[in-house]
Short mmCIF file of C-alpha atoms (C1' of nucleotides) in Angstrom, two decimals:
data_model
loop_
_atom_site.label_atom_id
_atom_site.label_comp_id
_atom_site.label_asym_id
_atom_site.label_seq_id
_atom_site.Cartn_x
_atom_site.Cartn_y
_atom_site.Cartn_z
CA MET A 489 9.07 26.53 15.63
CA ALA A 490 5.99 26.63 16.43
CA LYS A 491 5.77 24.79 19.78
CA VAL A 492 3.51 21.23 19.10
CA SER A 493 1.84 19.84 22.02
CA LYS A 494 2.25 16.60 23.25
CA LYS A 495 -1.37 16.02 21.53
CA GLU A 496 -0.84 17.23 18.53
CA LEU A 497 2.28 14.74 18.69
CA ILE A 498 1.19 12.13 19.32
CA ILE A 499 -2.20 12.53 16.83
CA GLN A 500 1.60 13.45 14.22
CA HIS A 501 3.65 9.88 14.87
CA SER A 502 1.19 7.85 15.25
CA ARG A 503 -0.45 9.05 11.65
CA LYS A 504 3.39 8.26 10.27
CA LEU A 505 2.52 4.91 11.59
CA PHE A 506 -1.01 4.35 11.17
CA SER A 507 -0.12 5.09 7.13
CA GLU A 508 2.93 3.11 6.65
CA LEU A 509 1.14 0.66 8.39
CA GLY A 510 -2.61 0.83 8.21
CA TYR A 511 -4.47 0.58 11.42
CA GLU A 512 -4.26 -2.72 13.10
CA LEU A 513 -0.66 -2.67 12.73
CA THR A 514 -0.20 0.23 14.47
CA CYS A 515 -0.17 -0.29 17.96
CA LEU A 516 0.14 2.39 20.80
CA GLU A 517 2.92 1.21 22.56
CA SER A 518 5.04 1.32 19.31
CA VAL A 519 3.15 5.12 19.23
CA ALA A 520 4.40 5.76 21.95
CA LYS A 521 7.83 5.00 21.70
CA GLU A 522 7.92 7.37 18.82
CA CYS A 523 6.65 9.46 21.01
CA SER A 524 8.89 9.25 23.93
CA ILE A 525 6.43 9.30 26.30
CA THR A 526 3.87 5.70 27.22
CA LYS A 527 1.43 3.92 26.60
CA PRO A 528 -1.12 5.51 29.26
CA ALA A 529 -0.17 8.43 28.00
CA ILE A 530 -1.92 8.29 24.34
CA TYR A 531 -4.96 7.46 26.89
CA TYR A 532 -4.43 10.54 28.69
CA HIS A 533 -5.47 12.94 25.41
CA PHE A 534 -7.51 9.87 24.10
CA LYS A 535 -9.87 8.15 25.14
CA ASP A 536 -9.22 5.33 22.77
CA LYS A 537 -7.86 3.42 19.34
CA ALA A 538 -10.19 4.73 17.31
CA THR A 539 -10.59 8.25 18.80
CA LEU A 540 -7.23 8.68 17.88
CA TYR A 541 -7.84 7.12 14.28
CA LYS A 542 -10.24 9.73 13.46
CA ALA A 543 -7.97 12.77 14.95
CA VAL A 544 -5.86 11.35 13.27
CA VAL A 545 -7.43 11.90 9.46
CA SER A 546 -11.20 14.24 10.38
CA PRO A 547 -7.76 17.14 9.75
CA GLU A 548 -7.11 16.37 6.39
CA PHE A 549 -8.81 15.31 4.96
CA THR A 550 -11.51 18.72 6.39
CA ALA A 551 -7.76 20.93 4.98
CA LEU A 552 -8.72 18.74 1.42
CA ALA A 553 -12.47 19.76 1.03
CA LYS A 554 -11.24 23.60 2.36
CA ARG A 555 -8.47 23.37 -0.39
CA ILE A 556 -11.09 21.88 -4.11
CA GLU A 557 -12.96 23.72 -2.28
CA GLU A 558 -11.02 27.16 -2.60
CA SER A 559 -10.11 25.68 -6.17
CA THR A 560 -12.77 25.06 -8.23
CA GLN A 561 -14.59 28.18 -8.39
CA ARG A 562 -13.43 29.91 -10.38
CA GLY A 563 -13.91 29.42 -13.85
CA SER A 564 -14.23 27.42 -16.41
CA ALA A 565 -15.48 23.92 -15.82
CA VAL A 566 -12.74 22.13 -18.36
CA GLU A 567 -10.55 24.25 -15.64
CA ARG A 568 -12.39 24.10 -12.69
CA LEU A 569 -12.21 20.12 -13.13
CA ARG A 570 -8.38 20.58 -13.71
CA SER A 571 -7.58 23.22 -10.46
CA TYR A 572 -9.91 20.04 -9.20
CA ILE A 573 -7.69 17.66 -9.84
CA HIS A 574 -4.99 19.68 -9.94
CA THR A 575 -5.17 20.02 -6.42
CA PHE A 576 -6.22 16.61 -5.28
CA GLY A 577 -2.13 15.72 -6.44
CA GLU A 578 -0.95 18.51 -5.19
CA PHE A 579 -2.67 17.81 -2.37
CA LEU A 580 -1.28 13.85 -2.04
CA ILE A 581 2.04 15.32 -1.87
CA SER A 582 1.80 17.86 0.75
CA ASN A 583 0.31 15.27 2.94
CA PRO A 584 2.32 12.03 2.16
CA ASP A 585 0.41 10.57 4.51
CA PHE A 586 -2.35 10.32 3.59
CA SER A 587 -2.59 8.67 0.33
CA ALA A 588 -2.54 5.24 2.69
CA ILE A 589 -4.61 6.20 4.56
CA PHE A 590 -7.40 7.34 2.29
CA ALA A 591 -6.26 3.93 -0.23
CA ARG A 592 -7.14 1.54 3.04
CA GLU A 593 -10.74 3.07 3.92
CA ILE A 594 -11.91 2.74 0.56
CA ALA A 595 -10.06 -1.14 -0.01
CA ASN A 596 -11.58 -1.50 4.09
CA GLY A 597 -15.28 -0.53 2.29
CA SER A 598 -14.43 2.00 4.63
CA ARG A 599 -16.53 0.45 7.40
CA THR A 600 -13.87 2.31 9.61
CA ILE A 601 -14.22 5.31 8.39
CA PRO A 602 -15.86 8.98 11.01
CA ASP A 603 -19.23 10.63 9.57
CA GLU A 604 -17.06 13.66 9.63
CA CYS A 605 -15.27 12.51 7.05
CA ILE A 606 -17.35 10.96 4.79
CA GLU A 607 -19.08 14.73 5.29
CA GLN A 608 -15.75 16.46 3.91
CA LEU A 609 -15.89 13.74 1.13
CA SER A 610 -19.22 14.91 0.25
CA ARG A 611 -18.22 18.38 0.05
CA SER A 612 -15.72 17.64 -2.72
CA ILE A 613 -18.14 15.40 -4.06
CA LYS A 614 -20.89 18.35 -4.48
CA GLN A 615 -18.46 20.92 -5.60
CA LEU A 616 -16.77 17.53 -8.48
CA VAL A 617 -21.08 17.88 -8.98
CA ASN A 618 -21.45 20.81 -9.75
CA ILE A 619 -18.60 20.90 -12.51
CA LEU A 620 -19.90 18.51 -14.15
CA TYR A 621 -23.46 20.19 -14.83
CA THR A 622 -21.96 23.80 -15.14
CA GLY A 623 -19.59 21.61 -17.65
CA VAL A 624 -22.93 19.26 -19.69
CA GLN A 625 -24.95 22.37 -19.63
CA GLU A 626 -22.29 24.94 -21.32
CA GLY A 627 -21.54 21.74 -23.82
CA ILE A 628 -18.89 20.44 -23.04
CA PHE A 629 -18.33 17.62 -21.26
CA LYS A 630 -21.18 14.38 -21.53
CA GLU A 631 -23.11 13.29 -18.35
CA GLU A 632 -21.27 11.79 -16.81
CA SER A 633 -21.46 9.79 -13.26
CA ALA A 634 -19.56 12.57 -9.90
CA PHE A 635 -18.83 9.34 -8.82
CA LEU A 636 -17.33 7.36 -11.92
CA VAL A 637 -15.95 10.45 -11.89
CA GLN A 638 -14.33 10.32 -9.00
CA MET A 639 -13.30 7.57 -9.12
CA MET A 640 -10.49 8.29 -12.01
CA ILE A 641 -9.27 10.90 -10.32
CA VAL A 642 -8.83 9.61 -7.66
CA THR A 643 -7.99 6.62 -6.91
CA PRO A 644 -5.03 6.78 -9.43
CA LEU A 645 -2.88 9.33 -7.58
CA ILE A 646 -2.89 7.91 -4.46
CA SER A 647 -2.13 4.45 -6.16
CA TYR A 648 0.49 5.67 -7.48
CA HIS A 649 1.65 6.79 -4.29
CA THR A 650 1.45 4.01 -2.64
CA THR A 651 2.83 1.58 -5.68
CA LYS A 652 5.73 2.61 -5.78
CA PRO A 653 7.59 -0.63 -4.27
CA LEU A 654 4.85 -2.91 -5.68
CA ARG A 655 5.84 -1.37 -9.47
CA GLU A 656 9.33 -1.60 -9.23
CA LYS A 657 8.74 -5.13 -8.54
CA ILE A 658 6.60 -6.19 -11.47
CA ALA A 659 9.77 -4.03 -13.36
CA LYS A 660 12.28 -6.71 -12.88
CA PHE A 661 10.17 -9.46 -13.88
CA ALA A 662 9.44 -7.81 -17.51
CA GLN A 663 12.80 -6.51 -17.53
CA ASN A 664 12.82 -6.72 -21.46
CA GLU A 665 10.15 -4.90 -21.89
CA THR A 666 10.47 -1.02 -22.76
CA ILE A 667 8.56 0.12 -18.34
CA THR A 668 8.41 3.76 -18.18
CA LEU A 669 8.80 2.63 -14.35
CA ASP A 670 8.91 6.50 -12.04
CA PRO A 671 7.60 9.39 -13.57
CA GLN A 672 7.37 12.01 -10.84
CA PHE A 673 4.39 12.19 -9.53
CA ARG A 674 2.73 15.91 -10.64
CA ASN A 675 3.63 14.33 -14.28
CA ILE A 676 0.95 11.65 -13.09
CA THR A 677 -1.29 13.90 -12.94
CA GLU A 678 -1.36 16.81 -15.17
CA SER A 679 -0.93 14.01 -17.89
CA LEU A 680 -4.26 12.19 -15.55
CA SER A 681 -5.69 15.62 -15.98
CA GLU A 682 -5.08 15.87 -20.17
CA LYS A 683 -6.50 12.08 -19.68
CA ILE A 684 -9.79 12.77 -18.07
CA ILE A 685 -10.57 15.91 -19.22
CA LYS A 686 -10.43 14.46 -23.51
CA GLY A 687 -12.02 11.18 -22.04
CA LEU A 688 -15.16 13.63 -20.95
CA GLN A 689 -15.66 15.90 -23.66
CA CYS A 690 -18.07 15.34 -25.71
CA MET B 638 -22.41 -30.23 -8.20
CA ALA B 639 -18.20 -31.16 -7.96
CA LYS B 640 -17.38 -32.20 -4.54
CA VAL B 641 -14.75 -29.73 -3.10
CA SER B 642 -12.08 -31.61 -1.23
CA LYS B 643 -11.47 -30.21 1.96
CA LYS B 644 -8.47 -28.04 1.14
CA GLU B 645 -10.26 -26.27 -1.45
CA LEU B 646 -12.66 -25.68 1.18
CA ILE B 647 -10.93 -23.83 3.09
CA ILE B 648 -9.19 -21.55 0.94
CA GLN B 649 -13.45 -20.25 -0.65
CA HIS B 650 -14.14 -19.93 2.51
CA SER B 651 -10.83 -18.29 3.94
CA ARG B 652 -11.15 -16.03 0.78
CA LYS B 653 -14.31 -14.57 1.64
CA LEU B 654 -13.00 -13.38 5.09
CA PHE B 655 -9.52 -11.87 3.78
CA SER B 656 -11.96 -10.27 1.38
CA GLU B 657 -14.56 -8.92 3.87
CA LEU B 658 -11.91 -8.41 6.87
CA GLY B 659 -8.52 -8.46 5.48
CA TYR B 660 -5.28 -10.56 6.53
CA GLU B 661 -5.23 -9.52 10.07
CA LEU B 662 -8.60 -9.30 10.92
CA THR B 663 -9.79 -12.41 9.79
CA CYS B 664 -8.55 -15.14 12.00
CA LEU B 665 -8.28 -18.69 11.60
CA GLU B 666 -10.83 -20.13 14.09
CA SER B 667 -13.52 -18.46 12.39
CA VAL B 668 -12.16 -19.09 9.12
CA ALA B 669 -12.58 -22.83 10.63
CA LYS B 670 -15.75 -22.08 12.11
CA GLU B 671 -17.81 -21.61 8.38
CA CYS B 672 -15.84 -24.96 7.47
CA SER B 673 -16.92 -26.99 9.88
CA ILE B 674 -13.51 -27.64 11.34
CA THR B 675 -11.06 -26.77 14.41
CA LYS B 676 -8.49 -24.78 13.91
CA PRO B 677 -5.28 -27.06 13.93
CA ALA B 678 -6.82 -28.49 10.65
CA ILE B 679 -6.05 -25.70 9.14
CA TYR B 680 -3.29 -26.22 9.96
CA TYR B 681 -2.93 -29.75 8.33
CA HIS B 682 -3.50 -27.99 4.95
CA PHE B 683 -0.95 -25.88 4.85
CA LYS B 684 2.21 -24.25 7.28
CA ASP B 685 0.70 -21.21 8.07
CA LYS B 686 -1.86 -18.28 7.48
CA ALA B 687 0.47 -17.14 5.48
CA THR B 688 1.27 -20.05 2.95
CA LEU B 689 -2.93 -20.51 2.99
CA TYR B 690 -3.45 -15.96 2.12
CA LYS B 691 -1.18 -17.30 -0.73
CA ALA B 692 -2.78 -20.25 -1.36
CA VAL B 693 -6.06 -17.96 -1.52
CA VAL B 694 -4.77 -15.12 -3.73
CA SER B 695 -1.81 -16.50 -5.89
CA PRO B 696 -4.73 -18.82 -8.19
CA GLU B 697 -6.89 -15.61 -8.85
CA PHE B 698 -3.74 -13.41 -9.66
CA THR B 699 -3.50 -16.47 -12.08
CA ALA B 700 -5.88 -16.57 -14.10
CA LEU B 701 -7.32 -12.51 -13.97
CA ALA B 702 -3.30 -12.87 -16.37
CA LYS B 703 -4.34 -15.78 -18.51
CA ARG B 704 -7.59 -14.58 -19.31
CA ILE B 705 -6.83 -11.17 -20.42
CA GLU B 706 -3.47 -12.31 -22.45
CA GLU B 707 -6.03 -14.42 -24.03
CA SER B 708 -8.88 -12.09 -24.72
CA THR B 709 -5.55 -9.27 -26.09
CA GLN B 710 -3.83 -11.03 -28.82
CA ARG B 711 -6.14 -10.21 -31.59
CA GLY B 712 -7.00 -6.65 -33.13
CA SER B 713 -6.05 -3.62 -33.24
CA ALA B 714 -4.71 -1.60 -30.79
CA VAL B 715 -8.01 0.23 -29.41
CA GLU B 716 -9.82 -3.50 -29.73
CA ARG B 717 -6.96 -5.03 -27.14
CA LEU B 718 -7.53 -1.94 -25.72
CA ARG B 719 -10.97 -2.59 -25.20
CA SER B 720 -10.54 -5.72 -24.47
CA TYR B 721 -8.38 -5.58 -21.79
CA ILE B 722 -10.35 -2.78 -19.65
CA HIS B 723 -13.89 -5.22 -20.80
CA THR B 724 -12.01 -8.69 -19.80
CA PHE B 725 -10.09 -6.73 -16.71
CA GLY B 726 -14.20 -5.40 -16.07
CA GLU B 727 -15.42 -9.29 -15.95
CA PHE B 728 -12.79 -10.62 -13.55
CA LEU B 729 -13.98 -8.78 -11.04
CA ILE B 730 -17.81 -9.35 -11.95
CA SER B 731 -16.96 -12.61 -11.85
CA ASN B 732 -14.33 -13.70 -8.97
CA PRO B 733 -16.42 -10.67 -6.56
CA ASP B 734 -13.74 -11.35 -4.07
CA PHE B 735 -10.96 -9.94 -5.19
CA SER B 736 -11.11 -6.39 -6.55
CA ALA B 737 -11.40 -6.56 -1.30
CA ILE B 738 -7.84 -8.21 -1.51
CA PHE B 739 -6.51 -6.06 -4.83
CA ALA B 740 -7.30 -3.32 -2.86
CA ARG B 741 -5.95 -3.84 -0.67
CA GLU B 742 -2.66 -4.87 -1.50
CA ILE B 743 -2.45 -2.02 -3.56
CA ALA B 744 -2.83 0.02 0.01
CA ASN B 745 -0.10 -2.16 1.95
CA GLY B 746 2.53 -1.03 -0.94
CA SER B 747 1.71 -4.53 -1.10
CA ARG B 748 4.40 -6.43 0.85
CA THR B 749 2.36 -8.22 1.94
CA ILE B 750 2.40 -10.21 -2.06
CA PRO B 751 3.81 -13.07 -3.20
CA ASP B 752 6.42 -12.85 -5.59
CA GLU B 753 3.70 -15.04 -7.69
CA CYS B 754 0.81 -13.21 -8.50
CA ILE B 755 4.27 -10.70 -8.99
CA GLU B 756 4.99 -12.55 -11.45
CA GLN B 757 1.42 -12.26 -12.70
CA LEU B 758 0.48 -9.77 -12.65
CA SER B 759 3.89 -8.76 -14.89
CA ARG B 760 2.24 -10.54 -17.42
CA SER B 761 -1.14 -8.31 -18.05
CA ILE B 762 1.39 -5.53 -18.41
CA LYS B 763 3.89 -6.52 -20.65
CA GLN B 764 0.16 -6.55 -22.56
CA LEU B 765 -0.66 -3.26 -22.21
CA VAL B 766 2.90 -2.22 -22.63
CA ASN B 767 2.55 -3.92 -26.18
CA ILE B 768 -0.17 -2.64 -26.57
CA LEU B 769 0.03 0.94 -26.32
CA TYR B 770 3.23 0.64 -27.74
CA THR B 771 1.98 -1.00 -30.97
CA GLY B 772 -0.48 2.34 -31.13
CA VAL B 773 1.94 4.65 -30.86
CA GLN B 774 3.40 3.02 -33.89
CA GLU B 775 -0.51 2.79 -35.85
CA GLY B 776 -0.89 6.56 -34.97
CA ILE B 777 -3.59 6.44 -32.77
CA PHE B 778 -1.74 6.97 -28.87
CA LYS B 779 -0.27 9.44 -27.81
CA GLU B 780 3.05 7.79 -25.65
CA GLU B 781 1.99 7.41 -21.68
CA SER B 782 2.93 5.60 -19.27
CA ALA B 783 1.80 1.68 -19.17
CA PHE B 784 1.92 2.82 -14.93
CA LEU B 785 -0.44 4.91 -15.45
CA VAL B 786 -2.57 3.75 -17.82
CA GLN B 787 -2.86 0.66 -15.92
CA MET B 788 -3.49 1.91 -12.72
CA MET B 789 -6.81 4.28 -14.53
CA ILE B 790 -8.23 1.03 -15.90
CA VAL B 791 -7.30 -1.16 -12.70
CA THR B 792 -7.77 1.35 -9.41
CA PRO B 793 -11.19 3.27 -10.86
CA LEU B 794 -12.39 -1.12 -11.13
CA ILE B 795 -11.13 -1.34 -7.83
CA SER B 796 -12.18 1.13 -5.71
CA TYR B 797 -15.67 0.90 -6.74
CA HIS B 798 -16.19 -2.12 -5.99
CA THR B 799 -15.19 -2.11 -2.17
CA THR B 800 -16.70 1.55 -2.61
CA LYS B 801 -20.38 1.17 -2.93
CA PRO B 802 -21.32 1.03 1.36
CA LEU B 803 -19.00 4.48 0.52
CA ARG B 804 -20.81 5.78 -2.37
CA GLU B 805 -24.03 5.69 0.06
CA LYS B 806 -23.20 7.38 2.71
CA ILE B 807 -22.10 10.06 0.66
CA ALA B 808 -24.62 10.00 -0.99
CA LYS B 809 -26.43 10.75 2.27
CA PHE B 810 -25.03 13.61 2.61
CA ALA B 811 -25.44 14.87 -0.71
CA GLN B 812 -29.31 14.23 -1.03
CA ASN B 813 -30.12 18.00 -2.53
CA GLU B 814 -27.96 17.38 -5.62
CA THR B 815 -28.72 15.10 -7.73
CA ILE B 816 -25.84 12.18 -8.04
CA THR B 817 -26.53 9.37 -10.13
CA LEU B 818 -25.17 6.96 -7.46
CA ASP B 819 -25.25 3.34 -8.58
CA PRO B 820 -24.60 2.13 -12.14
CA GLN B 821 -24.57 -0.93 -12.95
CA PHE B 822 -20.59 -2.89 -13.15
CA ARG B 823 -21.03 -2.98 -17.03
CA ASN B 824 -22.12 0.33 -17.67
CA ILE B 825 -18.37 1.18 -14.87
CA THR B 826 -16.75 -0.47 -16.99
CA GLU B 827 -17.27 0.11 -20.73
CA SER B 828 -18.19 4.02 -19.63
CA LEU B 829 -14.26 4.52 -17.80
CA SER B 830 -13.58 1.98 -21.22
CA GLU B 831 -14.70 4.86 -23.37
CA LYS B 832 -13.30 7.33 -21.83
CA ILE B 833 -9.69 5.98 -21.20
CA ILE B 834 -9.46 5.67 -24.44
CA LYS B 835 -10.50 8.90 -25.47
CA GLY B 836 -8.22 10.28 -23.36
CA LEU B 837 -5.16 8.30 -24.48
CA GLN B 838 -5.73 9.03 -27.70
CA CYS B 839 -3.49 11.56 -30.82
"C1'" DA C 1303 -8.69 -62.31 2.78
"C1'" DT C 1304 -6.52 -60.92 6.48
"C1'" DA C 1305 -3.73 -59.59 10.07
"C1'" DG C 1306 -1.31 -55.91 11.15
"C1'" DT C 1307 0.99 -51.63 9.91
"C1'" DT C 1308 1.18 -46.59 8.21
"C1'" DT C 1309 -0.74 -41.85 6.57
"C1'" DT C 1310 -4.06 -39.42 6.06
"C1'" DA C 1311 -6.80 -36.00 8.40
"C1'" DC C 1312 -8.03 -34.24 11.47
"C1'" DT C 1313 -9.71 -33.63 17.58
"C1'" DT C 1314 -8.87 -31.02 22.13
"C1'" DA C 1315 -5.82 -28.73 25.25
"C1'" DC C 1316 -3.11 -25.81 25.74
"C1'" DC C 1317 1.20 -22.09 25.44
"C1'" DG C 1318 3.33 -17.32 24.37
"C1'" DT C 1319 3.08 -13.00 22.97
"C1'" DT C 1320 1.09 -9.00 21.78
"C1'" DT C 1321 -1.60 -5.41 22.88
"C1'" DA C 1322 -6.03 -2.99 23.98
"C1'" DG C 1323 -7.11 0.10 27.84
"C1'" DT C 1324 -7.21 0.02 33.21
"C1'" DA C 1325 -6.27 1.46 37.88
"C1'" DA C 1326 -3.11 3.76 41.14
"C1'" DG C 1327 -0.12 6.60 41.93
"C1'" DG C 1328 2.95 10.44 41.68
"C1'" DA C 1329 5.20 14.92 40.24
"C1'" DC C 1330 4.74 19.36 39.42
"C1'" DA C 1331 2.53 24.56 38.79
"C1'" DG C 1332 -0.02 28.23 39.77
"C1'" DC D 1380 -3.82 21.75 47.72
"C1'" DT D 1381 -5.59 21.04 43.86
"C1'" DG D 1382 -5.44 20.12 38.57
"C1'" DT D 1383 -3.22 18.72 35.39
"C1'" DC D 1384 -0.26 15.61 32.30
"C1'" DC D 1385 2.56 11.75 33.34
"C1'" DT D 1386 4.52 7.20 34.79
"C1'" DT D 1387 4.37 2.01 37.03
"C1'" DA D 1388 2.61 -2.20 36.96
"C1'" DC D 1389 -1.19 -4.80 35.84
"C1'" DT D 1390 -6.04 -7.28 33.74
"C1'" DA D 1391 -8.18 -9.22 29.40
"C1'" DA D 1392 -8.02 -11.42 26.17
"C1'" DA D 1393 -7.38 -12.89 21.84
"C1'" DC D 1394 -4.47 -15.22 18.16
"C1'" DG D 1395 -1.53 -17.76 15.68
"C1'" DG D 1396 0.81 -21.55 16.49
"C1'" DT D 1397 2.21 -26.98 18.38
"C1'" DA D 1398 1.53 -30.89 20.95
"C1'" DA D 1399 0.05 -35.07 21.54
"C1'" DG D 1400 -2.90 -38.15 20.93
"C1'" DT D 1401 -7.74 -40.55 17.97
"C1'" DA D 1402 -10.46 -42.30 13.88
"C1'" DA D 1403 -10.60 -44.12 9.94
"C1'" DA D 1404 -9.08 -45.66 5.74
"C1'" DA D 1405 -5.54 -47.31 2.65
"C1'" DC D 1406 -1.14 -50.31 2.04
"C1'" DT D 1407 1.71 -54.07 3.10
"C1'" DA D 1408 2.82 -59.09 3.65
"C1'" DT D 1409 1.28 -63.45 5.48
#
DNA sequence: ATAGTTTTACTTACCGTTTAGTAAGGACAG
DNA sequence: CTGTCCTTACTAAACGGTAAGTAAAACTAT
């Protein structure tokens, strides 16, 4: 078990809380409690709440961009796009707090998102732009806005993680109908991938 | 110009603020200021902040469900699905505060969403379930979870409205690449519609 | 019609709580 | 004895919500 520094401990616990409650409703007192320290100890390690948030969020965006870059280097445009979507889906599974945080940033108009994160996002988008461009050159894909494709990939996957309670509530209201409530996330990723690729093809 | 009651005025102004800032960051003092009244006047009309929020949000969900139901009664499964998506897209354009509010609810795990709204959402989903089922019967669509399809429709459209500032920031980081930054929303809706329908077809 | 009464639709002034952030000091390692 | 890492005790401000009062409209009884 790798010994984790107190600073890292604060980041980990606050990540969980930021994800569950959002930035505003996460109070540093409760973060401190989770870490079994007092609130001013957080201020020893981080200048203020916003800085802590940045420290929580930035590495996730960086890790995501890195994984996506690594996994979309080789293969045909279709294979690379499939990898792009697959990698994103797997990332959300292995980083369970990320979906809610990212979803809130999207909902927010991203006023609070740190510049570094935006830089990391733009790394991913560049990759996607390149994949789509290659696909168009190869005569496989129709031309399409990379941002739209990005949204088509990112937002359904993220939302599938954040809306589990909502889907359950909706299912209760629609009891008579047959609603396939809760497929596995992995299946969702593959289903989505298949549909997006098919939708993009000429 | 239809004279609008003060209660309605409060709803309208707070809708704008809830949409821009979110529930937590919208303070009733500023709502009151916008309406040129004082904070306790709001409490005369609404029991508390949560009740006001409900009054802001509920009619939008109801209007959405109604429009979707009306526009997806007739035609083939493909036509009805196209209508479904189109109506949703148009609704977001004509109700500009709705996207951010809905996006936050999705990001939130919908802990705060009023039951009436969920009921209205389930009306839409029922419609979608029916469309997809018909399409499968007709041998046109592959079977797919209605929730996934709903997510594929709803979240990219909503996000396209809320992420305008984010897209601009990203575009700055990726200057070298050619990124089609800001197509019209109407085009986005049609592009998305086309891709989803194609993706669902056998 | 009008005097009296009640209701509507607010206002001013205030309370209590929450929470970000700070000041000052203490324990302990090297 | 000095820097690191934390604690206790606190401040200031923001914000949801309330108490109490008031001007004007609406209703009622004579």
